[in-house]
XYZ file of C-alpha atoms in Angstrom:
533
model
C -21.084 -38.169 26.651
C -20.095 -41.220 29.381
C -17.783 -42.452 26.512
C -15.819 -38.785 26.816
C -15.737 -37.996 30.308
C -13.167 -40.191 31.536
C -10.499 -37.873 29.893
C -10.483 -35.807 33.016
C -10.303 -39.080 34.798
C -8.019 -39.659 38.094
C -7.519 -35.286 38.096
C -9.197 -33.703 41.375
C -9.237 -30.448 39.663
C -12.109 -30.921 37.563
C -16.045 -30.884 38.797
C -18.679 -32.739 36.771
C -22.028 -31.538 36.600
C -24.508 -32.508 34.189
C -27.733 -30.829 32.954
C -30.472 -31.072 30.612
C -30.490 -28.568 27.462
C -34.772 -28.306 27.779
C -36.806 -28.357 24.508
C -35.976 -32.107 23.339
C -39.210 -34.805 23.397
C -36.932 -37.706 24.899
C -35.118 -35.914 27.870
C -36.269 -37.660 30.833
C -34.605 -41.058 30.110
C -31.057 -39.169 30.054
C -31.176 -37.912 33.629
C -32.692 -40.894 34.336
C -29.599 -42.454 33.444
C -27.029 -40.070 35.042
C -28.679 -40.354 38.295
C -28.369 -43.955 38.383
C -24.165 -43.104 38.095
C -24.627 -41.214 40.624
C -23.460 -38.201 38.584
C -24.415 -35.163 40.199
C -27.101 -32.914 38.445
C -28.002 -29.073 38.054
C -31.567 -27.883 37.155
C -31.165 -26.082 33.713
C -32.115 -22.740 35.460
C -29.644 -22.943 37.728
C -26.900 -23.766 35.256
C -27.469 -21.275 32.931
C -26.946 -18.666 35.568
C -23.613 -19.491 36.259
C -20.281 -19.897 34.370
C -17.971 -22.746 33.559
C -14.756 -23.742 32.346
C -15.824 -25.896 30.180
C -18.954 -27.348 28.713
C -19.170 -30.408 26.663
C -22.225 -31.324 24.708
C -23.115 -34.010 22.579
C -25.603 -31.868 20.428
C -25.622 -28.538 19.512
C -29.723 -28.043 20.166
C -31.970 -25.991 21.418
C -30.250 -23.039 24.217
C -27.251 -24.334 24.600
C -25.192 -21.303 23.565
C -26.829 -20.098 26.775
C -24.530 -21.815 28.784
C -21.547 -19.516 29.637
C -18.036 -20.898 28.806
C -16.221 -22.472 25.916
C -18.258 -24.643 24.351
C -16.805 -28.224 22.969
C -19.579 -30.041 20.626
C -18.982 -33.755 20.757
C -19.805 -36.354 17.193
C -23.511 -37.230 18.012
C -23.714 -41.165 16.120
C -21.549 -41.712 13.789
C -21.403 -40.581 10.221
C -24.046 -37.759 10.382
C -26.365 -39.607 8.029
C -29.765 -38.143 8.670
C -31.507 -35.027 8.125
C -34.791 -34.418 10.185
C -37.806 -32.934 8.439
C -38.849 -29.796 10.120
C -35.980 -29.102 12.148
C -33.229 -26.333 11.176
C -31.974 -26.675 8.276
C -33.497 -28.516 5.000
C -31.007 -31.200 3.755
C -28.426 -30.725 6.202
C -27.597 -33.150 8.438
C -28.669 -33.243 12.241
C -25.093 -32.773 14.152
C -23.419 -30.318 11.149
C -26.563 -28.365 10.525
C -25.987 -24.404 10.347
C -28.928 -23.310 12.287
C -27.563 -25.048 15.330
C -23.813 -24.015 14.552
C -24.207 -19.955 14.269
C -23.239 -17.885 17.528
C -23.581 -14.410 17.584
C -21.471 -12.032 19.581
C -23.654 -12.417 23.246
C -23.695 -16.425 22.686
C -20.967 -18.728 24.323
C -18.185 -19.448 21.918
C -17.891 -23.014 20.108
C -14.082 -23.505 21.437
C -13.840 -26.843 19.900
C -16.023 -28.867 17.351
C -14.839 -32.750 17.454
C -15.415 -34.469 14.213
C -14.963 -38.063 13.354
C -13.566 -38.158 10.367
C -11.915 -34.949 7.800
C -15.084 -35.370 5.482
C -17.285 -34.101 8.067
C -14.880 -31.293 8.435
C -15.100 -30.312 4.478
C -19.065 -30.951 4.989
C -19.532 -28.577 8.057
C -17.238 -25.725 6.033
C -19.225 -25.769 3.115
C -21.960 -25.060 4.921
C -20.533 -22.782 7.989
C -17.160 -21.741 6.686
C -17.114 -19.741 9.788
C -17.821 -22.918 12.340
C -15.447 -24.770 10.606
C -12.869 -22.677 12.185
C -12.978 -24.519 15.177
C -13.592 -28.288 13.704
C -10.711 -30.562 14.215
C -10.903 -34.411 13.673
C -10.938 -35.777 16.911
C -11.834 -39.530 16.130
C -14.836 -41.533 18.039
C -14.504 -42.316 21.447
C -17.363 -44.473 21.302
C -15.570 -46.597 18.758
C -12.356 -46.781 20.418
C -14.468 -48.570 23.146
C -15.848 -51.030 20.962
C -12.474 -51.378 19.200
C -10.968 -51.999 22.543
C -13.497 -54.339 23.840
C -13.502 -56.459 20.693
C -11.433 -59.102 22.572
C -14.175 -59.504 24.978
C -16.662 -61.273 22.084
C -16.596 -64.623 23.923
C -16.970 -63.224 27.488
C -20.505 -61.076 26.060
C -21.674 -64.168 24.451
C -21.278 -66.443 26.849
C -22.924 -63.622 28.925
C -25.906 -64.183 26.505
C -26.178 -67.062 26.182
C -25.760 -67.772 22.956
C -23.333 -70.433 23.133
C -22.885 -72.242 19.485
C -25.722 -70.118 17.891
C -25.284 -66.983 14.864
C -26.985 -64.327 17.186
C -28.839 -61.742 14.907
C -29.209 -59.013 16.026
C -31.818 -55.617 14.633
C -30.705 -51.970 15.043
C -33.523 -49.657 15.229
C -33.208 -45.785 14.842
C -35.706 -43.218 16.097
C -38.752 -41.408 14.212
C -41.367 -42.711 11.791
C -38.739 -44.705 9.279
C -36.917 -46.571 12.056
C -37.412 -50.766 11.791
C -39.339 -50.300 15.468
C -42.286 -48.078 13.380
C -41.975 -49.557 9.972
C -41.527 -53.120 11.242
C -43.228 -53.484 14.538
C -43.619 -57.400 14.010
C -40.019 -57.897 12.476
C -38.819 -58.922 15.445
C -41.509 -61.851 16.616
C -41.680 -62.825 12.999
C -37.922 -63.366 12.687
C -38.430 -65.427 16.226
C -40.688 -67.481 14.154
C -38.475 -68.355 11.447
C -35.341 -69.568 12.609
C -34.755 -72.129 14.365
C -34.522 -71.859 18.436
C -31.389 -73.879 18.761
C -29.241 -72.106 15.312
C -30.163 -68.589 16.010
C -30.419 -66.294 18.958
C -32.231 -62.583 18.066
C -31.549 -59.520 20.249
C -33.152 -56.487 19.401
C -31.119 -52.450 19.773
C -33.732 -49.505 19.959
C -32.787 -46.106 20.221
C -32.933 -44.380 23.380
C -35.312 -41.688 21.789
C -37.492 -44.681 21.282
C -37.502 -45.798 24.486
C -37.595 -42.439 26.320
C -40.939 -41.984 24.095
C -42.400 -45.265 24.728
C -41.357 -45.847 28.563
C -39.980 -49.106 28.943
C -42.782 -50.597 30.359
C -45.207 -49.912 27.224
C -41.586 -50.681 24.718
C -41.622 -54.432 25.965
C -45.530 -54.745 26.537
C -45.116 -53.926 22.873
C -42.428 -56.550 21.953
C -44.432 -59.224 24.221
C -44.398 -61.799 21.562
C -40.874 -61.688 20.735
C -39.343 -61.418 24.052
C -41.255 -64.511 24.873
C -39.591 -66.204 21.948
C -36.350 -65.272 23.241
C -35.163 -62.168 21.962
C -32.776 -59.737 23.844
C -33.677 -55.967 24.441
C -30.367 -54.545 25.567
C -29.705 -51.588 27.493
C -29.166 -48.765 25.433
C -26.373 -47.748 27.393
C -22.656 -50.080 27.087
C -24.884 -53.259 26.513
C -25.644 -52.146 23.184
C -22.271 -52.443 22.073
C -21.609 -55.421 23.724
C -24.239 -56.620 21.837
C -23.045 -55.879 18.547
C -19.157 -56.955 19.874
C -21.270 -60.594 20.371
C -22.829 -60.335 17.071
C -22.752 -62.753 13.431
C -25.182 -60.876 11.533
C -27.141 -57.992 11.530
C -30.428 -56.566 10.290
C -30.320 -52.942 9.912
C -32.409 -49.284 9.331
C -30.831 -46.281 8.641
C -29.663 -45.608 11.604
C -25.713 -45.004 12.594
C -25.241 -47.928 15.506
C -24.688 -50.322 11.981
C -21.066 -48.695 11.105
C -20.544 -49.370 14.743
C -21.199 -52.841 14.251
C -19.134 -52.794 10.655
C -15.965 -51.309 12.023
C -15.582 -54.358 14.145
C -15.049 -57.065 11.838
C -17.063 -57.196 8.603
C -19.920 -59.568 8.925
C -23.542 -60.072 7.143
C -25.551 -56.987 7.196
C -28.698 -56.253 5.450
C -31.388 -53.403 5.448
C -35.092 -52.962 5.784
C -34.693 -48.855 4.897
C -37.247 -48.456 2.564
C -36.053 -45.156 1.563
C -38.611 -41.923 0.190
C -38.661 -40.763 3.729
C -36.589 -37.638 3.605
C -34.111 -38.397 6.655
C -31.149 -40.626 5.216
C -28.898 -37.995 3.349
C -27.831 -39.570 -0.293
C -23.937 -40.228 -0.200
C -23.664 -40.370 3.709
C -21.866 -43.367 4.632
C -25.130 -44.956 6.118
C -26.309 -44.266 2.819
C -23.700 -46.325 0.383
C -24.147 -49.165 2.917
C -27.469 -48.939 2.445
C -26.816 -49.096 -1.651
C -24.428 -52.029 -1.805
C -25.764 -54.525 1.182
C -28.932 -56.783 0.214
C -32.496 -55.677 1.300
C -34.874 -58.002 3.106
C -38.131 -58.030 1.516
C -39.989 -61.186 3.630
C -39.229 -62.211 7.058
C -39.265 -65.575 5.464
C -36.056 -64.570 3.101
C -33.349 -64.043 6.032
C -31.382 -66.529 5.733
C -31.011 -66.147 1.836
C -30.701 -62.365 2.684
C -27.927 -62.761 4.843
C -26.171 -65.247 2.658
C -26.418 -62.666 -0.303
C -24.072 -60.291 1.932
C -20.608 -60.315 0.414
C -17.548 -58.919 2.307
C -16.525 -55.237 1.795
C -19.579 -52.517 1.410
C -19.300 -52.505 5.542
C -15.732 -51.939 5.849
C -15.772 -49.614 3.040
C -18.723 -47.857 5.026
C -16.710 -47.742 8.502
C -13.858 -46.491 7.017
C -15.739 -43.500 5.269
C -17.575 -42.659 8.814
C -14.396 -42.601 11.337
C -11.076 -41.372 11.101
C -8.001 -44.883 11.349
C -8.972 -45.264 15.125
C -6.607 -45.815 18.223
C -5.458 -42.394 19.547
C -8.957 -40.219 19.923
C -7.967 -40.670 23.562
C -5.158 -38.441 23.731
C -6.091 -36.253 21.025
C -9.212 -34.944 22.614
C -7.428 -35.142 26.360
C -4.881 -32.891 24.654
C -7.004 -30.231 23.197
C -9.719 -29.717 26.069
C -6.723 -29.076 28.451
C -5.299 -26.493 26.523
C -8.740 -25.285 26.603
C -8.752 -25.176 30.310
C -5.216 -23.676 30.870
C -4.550 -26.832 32.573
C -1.740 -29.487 32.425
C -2.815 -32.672 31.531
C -2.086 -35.473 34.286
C 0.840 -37.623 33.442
C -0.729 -40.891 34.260
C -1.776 -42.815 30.829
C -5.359 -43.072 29.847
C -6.796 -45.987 27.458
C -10.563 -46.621 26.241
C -12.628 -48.383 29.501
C -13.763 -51.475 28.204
C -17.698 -52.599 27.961
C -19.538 -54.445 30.794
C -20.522 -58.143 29.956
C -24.250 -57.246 29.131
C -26.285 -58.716 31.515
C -29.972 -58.217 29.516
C -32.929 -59.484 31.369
C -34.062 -62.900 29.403
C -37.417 -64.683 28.515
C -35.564 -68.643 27.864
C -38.642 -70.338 26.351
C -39.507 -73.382 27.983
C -41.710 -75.296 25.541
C -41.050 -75.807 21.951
C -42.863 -76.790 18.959
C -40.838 -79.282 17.381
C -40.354 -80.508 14.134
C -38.522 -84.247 12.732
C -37.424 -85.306 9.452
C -35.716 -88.652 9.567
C -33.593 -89.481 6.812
C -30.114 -92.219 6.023
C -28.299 -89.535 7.676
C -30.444 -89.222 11.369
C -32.523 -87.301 12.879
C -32.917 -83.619 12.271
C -34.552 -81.629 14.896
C -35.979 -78.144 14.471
C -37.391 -76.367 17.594
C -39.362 -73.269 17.399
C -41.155 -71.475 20.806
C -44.292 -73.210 21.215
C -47.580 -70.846 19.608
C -44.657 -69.083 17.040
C -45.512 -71.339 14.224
C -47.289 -74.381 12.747
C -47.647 -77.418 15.491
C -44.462 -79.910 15.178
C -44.154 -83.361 15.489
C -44.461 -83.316 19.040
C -44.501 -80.336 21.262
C -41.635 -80.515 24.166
C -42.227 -78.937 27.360
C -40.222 -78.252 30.511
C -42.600 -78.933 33.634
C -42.522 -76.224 36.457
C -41.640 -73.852 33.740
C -44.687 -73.432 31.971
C -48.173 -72.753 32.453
C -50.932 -76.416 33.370
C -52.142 -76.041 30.039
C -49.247 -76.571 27.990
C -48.324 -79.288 30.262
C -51.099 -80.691 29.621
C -51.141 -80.581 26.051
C -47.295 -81.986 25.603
C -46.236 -84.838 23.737
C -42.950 -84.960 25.839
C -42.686 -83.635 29.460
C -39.067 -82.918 30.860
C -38.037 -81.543 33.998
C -34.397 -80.379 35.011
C -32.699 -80.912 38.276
C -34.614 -78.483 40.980
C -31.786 -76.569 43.230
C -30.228 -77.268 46.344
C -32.779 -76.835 48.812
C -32.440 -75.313 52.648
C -35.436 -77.309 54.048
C -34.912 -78.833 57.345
C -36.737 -81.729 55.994
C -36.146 -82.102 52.241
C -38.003 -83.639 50.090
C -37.198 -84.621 46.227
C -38.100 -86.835 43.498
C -36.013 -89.726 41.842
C -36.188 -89.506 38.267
C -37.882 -92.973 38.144
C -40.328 -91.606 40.405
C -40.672 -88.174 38.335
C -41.286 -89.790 34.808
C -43.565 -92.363 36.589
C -45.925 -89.191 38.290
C -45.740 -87.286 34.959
C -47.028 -89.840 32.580
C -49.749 -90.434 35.230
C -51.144 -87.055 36.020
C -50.397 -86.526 32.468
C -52.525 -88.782 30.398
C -52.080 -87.165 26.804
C -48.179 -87.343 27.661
C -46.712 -89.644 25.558
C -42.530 -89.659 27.068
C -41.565 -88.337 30.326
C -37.837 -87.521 30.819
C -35.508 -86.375 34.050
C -32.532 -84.459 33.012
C -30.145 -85.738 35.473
C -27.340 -83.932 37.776
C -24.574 -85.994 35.945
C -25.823 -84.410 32.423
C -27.325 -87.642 30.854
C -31.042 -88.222 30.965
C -33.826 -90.833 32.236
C -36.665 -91.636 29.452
C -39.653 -93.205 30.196
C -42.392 -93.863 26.989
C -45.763 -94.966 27.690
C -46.255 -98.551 26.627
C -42.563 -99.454 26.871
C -41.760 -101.894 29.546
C -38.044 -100.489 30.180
C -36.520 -96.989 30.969
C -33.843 -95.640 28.696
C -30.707 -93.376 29.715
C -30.134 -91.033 26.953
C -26.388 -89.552 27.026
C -25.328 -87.012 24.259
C -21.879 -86.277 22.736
C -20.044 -83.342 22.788
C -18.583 -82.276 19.177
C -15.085 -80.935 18.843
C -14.951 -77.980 16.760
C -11.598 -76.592 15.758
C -10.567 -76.566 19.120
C -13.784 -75.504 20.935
C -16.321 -78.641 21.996
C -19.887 -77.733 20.853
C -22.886 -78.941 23.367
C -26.297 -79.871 22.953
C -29.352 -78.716 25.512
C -30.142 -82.403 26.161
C -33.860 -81.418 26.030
C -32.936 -81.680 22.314
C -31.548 -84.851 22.513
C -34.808 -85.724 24.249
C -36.798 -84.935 21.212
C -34.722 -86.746 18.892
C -35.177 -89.900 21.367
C -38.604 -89.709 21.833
C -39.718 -89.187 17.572
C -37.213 -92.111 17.141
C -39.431 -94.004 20.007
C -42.896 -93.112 19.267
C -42.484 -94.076 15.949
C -43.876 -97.153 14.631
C -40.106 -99.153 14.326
C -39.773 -101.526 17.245
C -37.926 -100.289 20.064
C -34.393 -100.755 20.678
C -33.915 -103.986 22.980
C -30.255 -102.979 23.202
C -28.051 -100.319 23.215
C -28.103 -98.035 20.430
C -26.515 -94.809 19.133
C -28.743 -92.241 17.095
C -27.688 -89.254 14.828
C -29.155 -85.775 15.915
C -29.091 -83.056 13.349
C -29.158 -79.592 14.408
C -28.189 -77.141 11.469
C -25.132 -78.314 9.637
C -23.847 -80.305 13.016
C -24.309 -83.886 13.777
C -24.600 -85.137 17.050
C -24.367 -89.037 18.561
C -26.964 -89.975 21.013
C -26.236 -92.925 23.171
C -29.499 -94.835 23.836
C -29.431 -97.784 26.420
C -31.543 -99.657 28.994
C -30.460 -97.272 32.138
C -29.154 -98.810 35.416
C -30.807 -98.493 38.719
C -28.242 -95.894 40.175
C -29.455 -93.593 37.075
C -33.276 -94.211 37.864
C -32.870 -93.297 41.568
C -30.860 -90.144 41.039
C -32.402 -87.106 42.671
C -34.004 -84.346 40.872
């Protein structure tokens, strides 16, 4: 409904009020997120005693034919792919279902019924001949945002943080076969397997989801894997930034995925068991579904995803929504006529998605794992307690809980901010890795990230400090960095290890994924072990 509105946009003869069609499970989230607009609202009591204009609805539930006035019925998803057990009509799918459709002579007329695409048209006739009347393809306005923010995919990951990483992300629909209530531990599980510093995992529920949880008991729910790192976005705009920022995506049955494949055509795969009852055969959700690998095993993603080949999500776009780029002005055009009005003059083009701006749980203490081989070191960090213990676990002090300071085989600590004491006080890093490996005893390396980006080292038994300094890679273009925390790792396996230490300086490979990258490793100067922290 937000996507649609700003059609009237910028014309001071048009009044928005909003209110809440009673009857549905997972209303309260809706107002909840009209008030925080500012939009103003109308108890349903009061609105259906009164006429209007116009009124625009995104579903044709429950009383809404109650509501005097021309009624225009909005595309609810995209693709109308599920039928829900128990409600109206059996086998016909929630949005084009007949039950919901059929006004009598005392009900408010259906003035206009927007469609996405002409299939849905041919589907709601052979159902409703009579509703059909008034379908029109329209086009997705929801989609022409998406389309239109497209250009914005660096700007949303940046936003996220994902930097060099494939971010992942999992779509879950509403209702008993959604990946949320199939797969509750998908998400922390996923977390688990890949690696911290090659993936980043957000996860999109559906607001009905949310509105039936509360978002209080949703996360308490999804403790584990927000503490890993994955992203809950807002289901409303952030979503689709999200998917904008996406690689690769792990899907249900639900709609958001042609969303995602009408973008650019990218690894999808499906956890929809099927046998449910709600996915109608032949709906576009459901010959992506067919033609796009399944995941069996958390365990098989990355095989999963590699199995993807280009075309069943194009193909699957294409069959949901109309060739996009003028749903704008078509529906502008038609709901003025409705309203006897002129439309203004000034142009109107799809408002682009917010940078999403998800609150994040950054893990600050990894298990880490080393395999040394001709070509370096590889490094694989996973959130400390996710999986089996590493080869040393790597903690960030004043980030973590005493006990997993305690129990780390590396101890780092990043430059503290600019304080506004009258009197500061601050540690060198000499100082720093000097108080660590004391209060520390089971510490075995004790590292200060420094302000000018390299790093101070200090290894218990080793006479000398080290500066650590890692390279940037240049990647078509773009230059690809390194947290230095897992340079740090690399540094400190190569240290601990029984080879003698480096008298000299020395340059180390780190692997991370396919990348390489070139640690400098030296004695470090006295301006570098008297830097502040």
């Amino acid at each position: 409904m937000l996507d649609v509105l700003p059609i009237f946009s910028g014309d001071d003869r048009i009044t928005r009020l909003f209110t809440l069609v009673p009857g549905s499970d997972f209303g309260a989230d809706a107002l909840s997120a009209i008030d925080a607009l500012g939009g103003r609202t109308v108890p349903w009591s009061e609105a259906r005693g009164r006429s209007y204009d116009l009124v625009v609805a995104a579903s044709p539930k429950g009383d809404l034919r109650l509501l005097r006035g021309p009624h225009v019925l909005l595309p609810h998803g995209a693709g109308f792919n599920k039928s829900i057990p128990g409600e109206g009509s059996a086998d016909s799918a929630s949005g084009l279902d007949p039950a919901y459709l059929r006004r009598t002579d005392h009900d408010a007329p259906i003035a206009l019924h927007a469609l996405a695409h002409p299939d849905q048209v041919a589907r709601a006739a052979a159902t409703n001949p009579r509703a059909a009347r008034r379908a029109k393809v329209i086009g997705d306005l929801t989609l022409e945002r998406v389309l239109a923010s497209s250009p914005l995919r660096d700007r949303y990951r940046a936003a996220l943080g994902t930097g060099a990483r494939k971010l992942l992300v999992l779509v879950s629909t509403w209702g008993p076969e959604s990946l949320i209530r199939k797969h509750p531990r998908l998400p922390a599980r996923l977390a688990s397997q890949l690696p911290y510093d090659e993936y980043q995992l957000a996860l999109v529920v559906h607001p009905n989801e949310r509105s039936l949880l509360g978002s209080y008991e949703l996360t308490e729910r999804l403790t584990p894997a927000l503490d890993a790192g994955v992203i809950l976005p807002d289901p409303h705009e952030e979503w689709a930034s999200v998917l904008i920022a996406a690689d690769a995506m792990v899907t249900d049955h639900g709609s958001t995925a042609l969303y995602y494949c009408a973008t650019q055509d990218r690894p999808i795969v499906s956890v929809h068991q099927g046998g449910g009852g709600e996915l109608i055969p032949g709906s576009p959700m459901g010959v992506l579904l067919d033609r796009i690998p399944q995941l069996g095993r958390a365990e098989k993603i990355v095989d999963a995803l590699r199995a993807y080949r280009p075309g069943p999500g194009h193909a699957a776009a294409e069959a949901a929504f109309a060739p996009p780029g003028d749903a704008v002005d078509r529906l502008r055009s038609e709901v003025y006529v409705l309203l006897g009005l002129a439309p203004p003059t000034h142009g109107l083009t799809p408002r682009l998605l917010p940078s999403p701006a998800p609150a994040v749980r950054v893990p600050a203490a990894f298990d880490v794992h080393v395999e040394t081989n001709a070509a370096g070191v590889r490094i694989t960090r996973h959130p400390a307690g996710t999986g089996l213990p590493g080869h040393h676990l790597a903690v960030e002090h004043d980030a973590v809980g005493e006990q997993l300071s305690r129990s780390a085989g590396l101890l780092y600590r990043r430059p503290l901010p600019a304080s506004a004491a009258p009197v500061g006080l601050a540690w060198t890093a000499d100082g720093w890795t000097r108080h660590a490996l004391s209060a520390y005893p089971s510490c075995r390396s004790a590292a200060a990230l420094l302000p000018s980006g390299g790093c101070l080292l200090r290894v218990r038994g080793h006479e000398q400090t080290y500066a650590v300094q890692v390279e940037p890679r240049s990647e078509e273009g773009r230059i690809v960095r390194i947290d230095p925390a897992v340079a740090l790792s690399a540094v400190h396996a190569r240290l601990v290890s029984p080879q003698p230490a480096p008298g000299s300086p020395t340059v180390l490979n780190c692997l991370i994924g396919e990348r390489t990258f070139r640690i400098a490793l030296r004695p470090a100067t006295d301006a570098e072990a008297t830097q502040v922290i």
